[in-house]
Amino acid sequence: MKLKQIVLSCGLALSVAATGLVADERLDLTNSNDAYKAMLRLVGDLNGAPVFKDWDATIFMALPGEKPEPIIRTIGFNAGKMIAKDDGSYEWVTREVSYYVDLKTGEITETWFNPVTEQTVCVLQVANDPVSNVFPAPAQDGSNPMAFFTSFDVMGDVAALRWDIPLKYPNPLSPEEFPKESTGDTYIASEHFFFFARTEDLTDPSTTSTPTHYAWARTGPWLPWMMLADTPGHLIYSGHGRKYDSFDDLSEQLKSYTLKHFPEYVTAPDSFYQPNETSWTYYAKMKRANKLPECK
């Protein structure tokens, strides 16, 4: 072996040793620490680089005693960044936009015909900043506060991670202040995420970000701009998406509308801040500021 090759081989061996990793020492998804690392890489990038997760979902109207009917689509993306903390936890800092799409034309729409009231209403697109969380690391004793969010189901060459998130809290839109928009004093909904990735990618110790596709389902109350107030019924969302390394990888429809209307969303936030924004708090903010869109 030539001297140069020996030096390079030694250097590689030292580099691997310094990281505490062996080339074939893959992550064990049944181990709490390894599963935590795998989840973080699935969601974001441990290098701190922004990632972009898009979605395309159909929204169904479910009225009592009626078959749910598709009424509109929503397309959007979340721009997020992982920030490592000294205690081993991570801050996941993100913002997101979502736009409503006419089922027939496939174009982003500013109006929607309400089949219940038979009136056309103005659409308020989603622009939530921030939508951030903290991922606490497993404790020294092996306990894992994120166990629910790191329970991988390995199915041969594919692994899945499911998040079921039930929600119940005081409605940001009170019936007294928002009689036409509020569905009641309490906001009740549920979010369901199903992430899929190659097992080989998930357990690779040398990567900082894992490619993923995911399905997304949601049940929730009428959107405020639908002006359905306490009309009996709810919405069902059924969609899917994937993760990208760059804003440029998103669809042309998403990019062009965002650059025109919400250019600050082309990248993730640089720091952790709260309170989080939702479609309901955003609606309240826009209405109080007299900034709701007017139908053309």
mmCIF file of C-alpha atoms in Angstrom:
data_model
loop_
_atom_site.group_PDB
_atom_site.id
_atom_site.type_symbol
_atom_site.label_atom_id
_atom_site.label_comp_id
_atom_site.label_asym_id
_atom_site.label_seq_id
_atom_site.Cartn_x
_atom_site.Cartn_y
_atom_site.Cartn_z
ATOM 1 C CA MET A 1 0.000 0.000 0.000
ATOM 2 C CA LYS A 2 1.309 3.419 -0.927
ATOM 3 C CA LEU A 3 2.129 5.915 1.819
ATOM 4 C CA LYS A 4 -0.670 8.277 0.706
ATOM 5 C CA GLN A 5 -3.209 5.454 0.898
ATOM 6 C CA ILE A 6 -2.008 4.496 4.390
ATOM 7 C CA VAL A 7 -2.355 8.094 5.602
ATOM 8 C CA LEU A 8 -5.857 8.375 4.145
ATOM 9 C CA SER A 9 -6.914 5.053 5.672
ATOM 10 C CA CYS A 10 -5.590 6.059 9.097
ATOM 11 C CA GLY A 11 -7.277 9.426 8.856
ATOM 12 C CA LEU A 12 -10.620 7.810 8.018
ATOM 13 C CA ALA A 13 -10.272 5.374 10.924
ATOM 14 C CA LEU A 14 -9.505 8.202 13.352
ATOM 15 C CA SER A 15 -12.440 10.235 12.037
ATOM 16 C CA VAL A 16 -14.870 7.355 12.537
ATOM 17 C CA ALA A 17 -13.462 6.646 16.014
ATOM 18 C CA ALA A 18 -13.830 10.291 16.991
ATOM 19 C CA THR A 19 -17.553 10.226 16.222
ATOM 20 C CA GLY A 20 -18.060 7.068 18.225
ATOM 21 C CA LEU A 21 -19.509 5.318 15.183
ATOM 22 C CA VAL A 22 -18.485 2.174 13.394
ATOM 23 C CA ALA A 23 -19.252 1.987 9.684
ATOM 24 C CA ASP A 24 -21.665 -0.938 10.099
ATOM 25 C CA GLU A 25 -23.062 0.073 13.517
ATOM 26 C CA ARG A 26 -26.590 0.951 12.530
ATOM 27 C CA LEU A 27 -29.199 2.626 14.718
ATOM 28 C CA ASP A 28 -31.390 0.287 16.744
ATOM 29 C CA LEU A 29 -34.967 1.568 16.452
ATOM 30 C CA THR A 30 -35.962 -0.349 19.602
ATOM 31 C CA ASN A 31 -33.421 1.680 21.631
ATOM 32 C CA SER A 32 -34.837 4.957 22.995
ATOM 33 C CA ASN A 33 -31.759 7.049 22.185
ATOM 34 C CA ASP A 34 -31.413 5.648 18.662
ATOM 35 C CA ALA A 35 -35.131 5.974 17.981
ATOM 36 C CA TYR A 36 -34.986 9.599 19.139
ATOM 37 C CA LYS A 37 -32.136 10.314 16.690
ATOM 38 C CA ALA A 38 -34.010 8.541 13.898
ATOM 39 C CA MET A 39 -37.166 10.578 14.564
ATOM 40 C CA LEU A 40 -35.241 13.859 14.497
ATOM 41 C CA ARG A 41 -33.626 12.938 11.174
ATOM 42 C CA LEU A 42 -36.997 11.953 9.768
ATOM 43 C CA VAL A 43 -38.595 15.246 10.768
ATOM 44 C CA GLY A 44 -35.694 17.616 10.044
ATOM 45 C CA ASP A 45 -31.935 17.805 9.525
ATOM 46 C CA LEU A 46 -29.544 17.544 12.477
ATOM 47 C CA ASN A 47 -27.126 19.845 10.663
ATOM 48 C CA GLY A 48 -29.592 22.667 11.206
ATOM 49 C CA ALA A 49 -30.325 23.087 7.508
ATOM 50 C CA PRO A 50 -33.918 24.064 6.588
ATOM 51 C CA VAL A 51 -36.188 21.300 5.304
ATOM 52 C CA PHE A 52 -39.520 21.619 3.545
ATOM 53 C CA LYS A 53 -42.464 19.246 3.918
ATOM 54 C CA ASP A 54 -45.370 19.757 1.534
ATOM 55 C CA TRP A 55 -48.924 18.394 1.449
ATOM 56 C CA ASP A 56 -51.863 17.996 -0.877
ATOM 57 C CA ALA A 57 -55.129 17.150 0.865
ATOM 58 C CA THR A 58 -58.803 16.929 -0.014
ATOM 59 C CA ILE A 59 -61.230 18.384 2.525
ATOM 60 C CA PHE A 60 -64.579 16.670 3.012
ATOM 61 C CA MET A 61 -67.727 18.163 4.531
ATOM 62 C CA ALA A 62 -69.432 15.730 6.935
ATOM 63 C CA LEU A 63 -73.022 16.692 7.755
ATOM 64 C CA PRO A 64 -75.124 14.610 10.174
ATOM 65 C CA GLY A 65 -76.727 11.647 8.423
ATOM 66 C CA GLU A 66 -75.048 12.492 5.098
ATOM 67 C CA LYS A 67 -72.212 10.906 3.151
ATOM 68 C CA PRO A 68 -69.061 13.078 3.484
ATOM 69 C CA GLU A 69 -68.538 15.099 0.302
ATOM 70 C CA PRO A 70 -65.309 16.646 -1.031
ATOM 71 C CA ILE A 71 -65.617 20.423 -1.065
ATOM 72 C CA ILE A 72 -62.123 21.862 -1.595
ATOM 73 C CA ARG A 73 -58.410 20.967 -1.590
ATOM 74 C CA THR A 74 -55.541 22.434 0.381
ATOM 75 C CA ILE A 75 -51.895 22.501 -0.680
ATOM 76 C CA GLY A 76 -49.038 23.896 1.351
ATOM 77 C CA PHE A 77 -45.715 23.368 3.034
ATOM 78 C CA ASN A 78 -43.905 23.704 6.320
ATOM 79 C CA ALA A 79 -40.399 25.221 6.455
ATOM 80 C CA GLY A 80 -38.551 23.915 9.511
ATOM 81 C CA LYS A 81 -35.149 23.816 11.151
ATOM 82 C CA MET A 82 -33.662 21.749 14.002
ATOM 83 C CA ILE A 83 -31.726 23.676 16.668
ATOM 84 C CA ALA A 84 -29.583 21.549 19.003
ATOM 85 C CA LYS A 85 -29.534 22.481 22.708
ATOM 86 C CA ASP A 86 -26.809 21.794 25.279
ATOM 87 C CA ASP A 87 -28.996 19.343 27.233
ATOM 88 C CA GLY A 88 -29.431 17.060 24.203
ATOM 89 C CA SER A 89 -32.896 18.318 23.313
ATOM 90 C CA TYR A 90 -33.833 19.990 20.037
ATOM 91 C CA GLU A 91 -35.991 22.954 19.168
ATOM 92 C CA TRP A 92 -38.007 22.394 15.998
ATOM 93 C CA VAL A 93 -38.684 25.906 14.652
ATOM 94 C CA THR A 94 -41.078 26.197 11.737
ATOM 95 C CA ARG A 95 -43.579 28.316 9.861
ATOM 96 C CA GLU A 96 -46.148 27.137 7.318
ATOM 97 C CA VAL A 97 -48.509 28.221 4.579
ATOM 98 C CA SER A 98 -51.459 26.378 3.074
ATOM 99 C CA TYR A 99 -53.637 27.479 0.171
ATOM 100 C CA TYR A 100 -57.149 26.409 -0.780
ATOM 101 C CA VAL A 101 -57.629 24.946 -4.246
ATOM 102 C CA ASP A 102 -60.790 24.681 -6.350
ATOM 103 C CA LEU A 103 -61.630 21.027 -6.985
ATOM 104 C CA LYS A 104 -62.624 21.600 -10.610
ATOM 105 C CA THR A 105 -60.003 24.057 -11.845
ATOM 106 C CA GLY A 106 -57.033 22.965 -9.725
ATOM 107 C CA GLU A 107 -56.246 26.647 -9.158
ATOM 108 C CA ILE A 108 -55.724 28.390 -5.832
ATOM 109 C CA THR A 109 -59.011 30.108 -5.085
ATOM 110 C CA GLU A 110 -59.924 33.245 -3.150
ATOM 111 C CA THR A 111 -63.628 32.368 -2.847
ATOM 112 C CA TRP A 112 -65.722 29.327 -1.945
ATOM 113 C CA PHE A 113 -69.395 28.546 -2.525
ATOM 114 C CA ASN A 114 -70.948 27.304 0.709
ATOM 115 C CA PRO A 115 -73.438 24.540 -0.180
ATOM 116 C CA VAL A 116 -75.162 24.814 3.209
ATOM 117 C CA THR A 117 -75.891 28.552 3.168
ATOM 118 C CA GLU A 118 -75.729 28.797 -0.654
ATOM 119 C CA GLN A 119 -73.538 31.877 -0.310
ATOM 120 C CA THR A 120 -70.070 32.639 -1.683
ATOM 121 C CA VAL A 121 -67.562 33.513 1.023
ATOM 122 C CA CYS A 122 -64.009 34.879 0.988
ATOM 123 C CA VAL A 123 -61.218 32.390 1.637
ATOM 124 C CA LEU A 124 -58.435 33.204 4.117
ATOM 125 C CA GLN A 125 -55.278 31.339 3.150
ATOM 126 C CA VAL A 126 -53.175 29.845 5.960
ATOM 127 C CA ALA A 127 -50.018 31.704 7.036
ATOM 128 C CA ASN A 128 -48.933 30.461 10.459
ATOM 129 C CA ASP A 129 -45.728 31.740 12.065
ATOM 130 C CA PRO A 130 -44.500 30.145 14.233
ATOM 131 C CA VAL A 131 -45.508 26.489 14.441
ATOM 132 C CA SER A 132 -42.710 25.291 16.706
ATOM 133 C CA ASN A 133 -42.063 22.610 19.327
ATOM 134 C CA VAL A 134 -39.370 21.265 21.654
ATOM 135 C CA PHE A 135 -38.227 17.637 21.418
ATOM 136 C CA PRO A 136 -36.823 16.664 24.870
ATOM 137 C CA ALA A 137 -34.067 14.039 24.819
ATOM 138 C CA PRO A 138 -34.295 10.646 26.566
ATOM 139 C CA ALA A 139 -33.209 10.813 30.215
ATOM 140 C CA GLN A 140 -30.104 9.215 31.726
ATOM 141 C CA ASP A 141 -32.211 6.453 33.280
ATOM 142 C CA GLY A 142 -33.499 5.456 29.858
ATOM 143 C CA SER A 143 -36.945 7.005 30.242
ATOM 144 C CA ASN A 144 -38.120 8.716 27.084
ATOM 145 C CA PRO A 145 -40.619 11.599 27.239
ATOM 146 C CA MET A 146 -40.915 11.309 23.452
ATOM 147 C CA ALA A 147 -41.660 7.570 23.479
ATOM 148 C CA PHE A 148 -45.010 8.024 21.757
ATOM 149 C CA PHE A 149 -43.351 10.021 18.960
ATOM 150 C CA THR A 150 -40.455 7.600 18.479
ATOM 151 C CA SER A 151 -42.276 4.245 18.287
ATOM 152 C CA PHE A 152 -41.210 2.933 14.902
ATOM 153 C CA ASP A 153 -42.898 -0.045 13.268
ATOM 154 C CA VAL A 154 -40.288 -1.866 11.174
ATOM 155 C CA MET A 155 -41.794 -3.860 8.307
ATOM 156 C CA GLY A 156 -38.786 -5.323 6.566
ATOM 157 C CA ASP A 157 -37.209 -2.776 4.255
ATOM 158 C CA VAL A 158 -39.771 -0.083 5.191
ATOM 159 C CA ALA A 159 -40.419 1.478 8.603
ATOM 160 C CA ALA A 160 -43.352 3.616 9.705
ATOM 161 C CA LEU A 161 -43.857 6.198 12.431
ATOM 162 C CA ARG A 162 -47.410 7.163 13.430
ATOM 163 C CA TRP A 163 -48.398 10.250 15.370
ATOM 164 C CA ASP A 164 -52.001 10.522 16.604
ATOM 165 C CA ILE A 165 -52.581 13.933 18.154
ATOM 166 C CA PRO A 166 -56.000 14.600 19.778
ATOM 167 C CA LEU A 167 -56.692 18.263 20.486
ATOM 168 C CA LYS A 168 -59.038 20.041 22.876
ATOM 169 C CA TYR A 169 -58.634 23.576 24.199
ATOM 170 C CA PRO A 170 -60.542 26.873 24.519
ATOM 171 C CA ASN A 171 -61.603 28.160 21.116
ATOM 172 C CA PRO A 172 -59.588 31.284 20.132
ATOM 173 C CA LEU A 173 -62.776 32.443 18.376
ATOM 174 C CA SER A 174 -65.384 32.909 21.074
ATOM 175 C CA PRO A 175 -69.068 32.792 20.060
ATOM 176 C CA GLU A 176 -69.571 36.214 21.644
ATOM 177 C CA GLU A 177 -66.914 37.988 19.546
ATOM 178 C CA PHE A 178 -67.207 35.826 16.434
ATOM 179 C CA PRO A 179 -70.863 34.702 16.207
ATOM 180 C CA LYS A 180 -70.708 33.832 12.493
ATOM 181 C CA GLU A 181 -67.356 32.038 12.601
ATOM 182 C CA SER A 182 -67.156 30.313 15.988
ATOM 183 C CA THR A 183 -68.118 26.653 16.355
ATOM 184 C CA GLY A 184 -68.390 26.974 20.143
ATOM 185 C CA ASP A 185 -66.398 27.659 23.283
ATOM 186 C CA THR A 186 -64.139 24.622 22.824
ATOM 187 C CA TYR A 187 -61.911 23.705 19.881
ATOM 188 C CA ILE A 188 -61.880 19.931 19.296
ATOM 189 C CA ALA A 189 -59.910 18.240 16.516
ATOM 190 C CA SER A 190 -57.381 15.496 15.833
ATOM 191 C CA GLU A 191 -54.280 15.254 13.627
ATOM 192 C CA HIS A 192 -52.856 11.977 12.294
ATOM 193 C CA PHE A 193 -49.445 11.596 10.633
ATOM 194 C CA PHE A 194 -48.015 8.422 9.105
ATOM 195 C CA PHE A 195 -44.330 8.772 8.140
ATOM 196 C CA PHE A 196 -42.706 6.151 5.912
ATOM 197 C CA ALA A 197 -38.990 5.682 5.161
ATOM 198 C CA ARG A 198 -36.609 2.973 4.077
ATOM 199 C CA THR A 199 -35.333 1.088 7.112
ATOM 200 C CA GLU A 200 -31.839 1.273 5.656
ATOM 201 C CA ASP A 201 -32.041 5.065 5.522
ATOM 202 C CA LEU A 202 -33.495 5.380 9.024
ATOM 203 C CA THR A 203 -30.801 3.272 10.652
ATOM 204 C CA ASP A 204 -27.869 4.792 8.752
ATOM 205 C CA PRO A 205 -25.687 6.432 11.473
ATOM 206 C CA SER A 206 -23.794 8.629 9.027
ATOM 207 C CA THR A 207 -26.716 10.763 7.790
ATOM 208 C CA THR A 208 -28.270 13.855 9.353
ATOM 209 C CA SER A 209 -31.555 13.815 7.406
ATOM 210 C CA THR A 210 -33.733 10.924 6.246
ATOM 211 C CA PRO A 211 -35.966 11.071 3.143
ATOM 212 C CA THR A 212 -39.610 10.463 3.982
ATOM 213 C CA HIS A 213 -43.072 10.362 2.480
ATOM 214 C CA TYR A 214 -46.078 10.707 4.740
ATOM 215 C CA ALA A 215 -49.851 10.533 4.882
ATOM 216 C CA TRP A 216 -51.880 13.086 6.822
ATOM 217 C CA ALA A 217 -55.444 12.911 8.089
ATOM 218 C CA ARG A 218 -57.370 15.380 10.183
ATOM 219 C CA THR A 219 -60.801 15.868 11.689
ATOM 220 C CA GLY A 220 -61.794 19.336 12.770
ATOM 221 C CA PRO A 221 -64.473 22.020 12.997
ATOM 222 C CA TRP A 222 -65.613 24.279 10.202
ATOM 223 C CA LEU A 223 -62.985 26.800 9.130
ATOM 224 C CA PRO A 224 -63.824 30.314 10.368
ATOM 225 C CA TRP A 225 -64.142 31.815 6.887
ATOM 226 C CA MET A 226 -66.799 29.225 5.972
ATOM 227 C CA MET A 227 -69.255 31.178 8.144
ATOM 228 C CA LEU A 228 -70.976 28.020 9.400
ATOM 229 C CA ALA A 229 -70.847 28.918 13.111
ATOM 230 C CA ASP A 230 -72.388 26.082 15.155
ATOM 231 C CA THR A 231 -73.941 24.249 12.201
ATOM 232 C CA PRO A 232 -73.849 20.513 13.082
ATOM 233 C CA GLY A 233 -71.056 18.642 11.286
ATOM 234 C CA HIS A 234 -67.302 18.750 10.792
ATOM 235 C CA LEU A 235 -64.457 18.548 8.259
ATOM 236 C CA ILE A 236 -62.300 15.569 7.301
ATOM 237 C CA TYR A 237 -58.874 16.066 5.687
ATOM 238 C CA SER A 238 -57.130 13.323 3.684
ATOM 239 C CA GLY A 239 -53.716 14.040 2.216
ATOM 240 C CA HIS A 240 -50.084 13.154 1.719
ATOM 241 C CA GLY A 241 -46.696 14.816 1.261
ATOM 242 C CA ARG A 242 -42.944 14.428 1.297
ATOM 243 C CA LYS A 243 -39.808 16.103 2.597
ATOM 244 C CA TYR A 244 -37.479 18.259 0.488
ATOM 245 C CA ASP A 245 -34.082 19.847 1.041
ATOM 246 C CA SER A 246 -34.909 23.115 -0.713
ATOM 247 C CA PHE A 247 -37.750 25.534 -1.394
ATOM 248 C CA ASP A 248 -36.833 25.193 -5.067
ATOM 249 C CA ASP A 249 -37.936 21.532 -4.992
ATOM 250 C CA LEU A 250 -41.564 22.424 -4.222
ATOM 251 C CA SER A 251 -44.201 22.576 -6.947
ATOM 252 C CA GLU A 252 -44.297 25.608 -9.220
ATOM 253 C CA GLN A 253 -47.818 26.391 -7.985
ATOM 254 C CA LEU A 254 -46.672 26.538 -4.367
ATOM 255 C CA LYS A 255 -43.530 28.516 -5.138
ATOM 256 C CA SER A 256 -45.131 31.162 -7.343
ATOM 257 C CA TYR A 257 -48.027 31.889 -4.979
ATOM 258 C CA THR A 258 -45.730 32.008 -1.956
ATOM 259 C CA LEU A 259 -43.209 34.323 -3.599
ATOM 260 C CA LYS A 260 -46.025 36.687 -4.572
ATOM 261 C CA HIS A 261 -48.019 36.688 -1.319
ATOM 262 C CA PHE A 262 -45.848 35.288 1.523
ATOM 263 C CA PRO A 263 -42.164 35.668 0.525
ATOM 264 C CA GLU A 264 -40.950 35.435 4.138
ATOM 265 C CA TYR A 265 -42.026 31.771 4.188
ATOM 266 C CA VAL A 266 -39.388 30.633 1.680
ATOM 267 C CA THR A 267 -37.185 29.583 4.605
ATOM 268 C CA ALA A 268 -37.497 28.478 8.232
ATOM 269 C CA PRO A 269 -37.248 30.738 11.303
ATOM 270 C CA ASP A 270 -33.770 31.191 12.820
ATOM 271 C CA SER A 271 -34.827 30.890 16.460
ATOM 272 C CA PHE A 272 -37.471 29.472 18.772
ATOM 273 C CA TYR A 273 -40.355 31.772 19.689
ATOM 274 C CA GLN A 274 -43.995 31.360 20.637
ATOM 275 C CA PRO A 275 -47.011 31.412 20.993
ATOM 276 C CA ASN A 276 -47.752 29.247 17.990
ATOM 277 C CA GLU A 277 -50.116 30.505 15.321
ATOM 278 C CA THR A 278 -53.095 28.490 14.056
ATOM 279 C CA SER A 279 -55.681 29.099 11.364
ATOM 280 C CA TRP A 280 -58.032 30.227 14.148
ATOM 281 C CA THR A 281 -55.663 32.658 15.896
ATOM 282 C CA TYR A 282 -54.558 33.977 12.494
ATOM 283 C CA TYR A 283 -58.175 34.595 11.493
ATOM 284 C CA ALA A 284 -58.838 36.419 14.766
ATOM 285 C CA LYS A 285 -55.738 38.566 14.294
ATOM 286 C CA MET A 286 -56.617 39.460 10.720
ATOM 287 C CA LYS A 287 -60.233 40.315 11.527
ATOM 288 C CA ARG A 288 -59.311 42.478 14.521
ATOM 289 C CA ALA A 289 -56.862 44.350 12.282
ATOM 290 C CA ASN A 290 -59.482 44.723 9.527
ATOM 291 C CA LYS A 291 -57.233 42.784 7.154
ATOM 292 C CA LEU A 292 -59.520 39.973 6.079
ATOM 293 C CA PRO A 293 -59.610 39.558 2.286
ATOM 294 C CA GLU A 294 -62.540 40.957 0.344
ATOM 295 C CA CYS A 295 -64.255 38.831 -2.281
ATOM 296 C CA LYS A 296 -63.674 40.076 -5.820
#
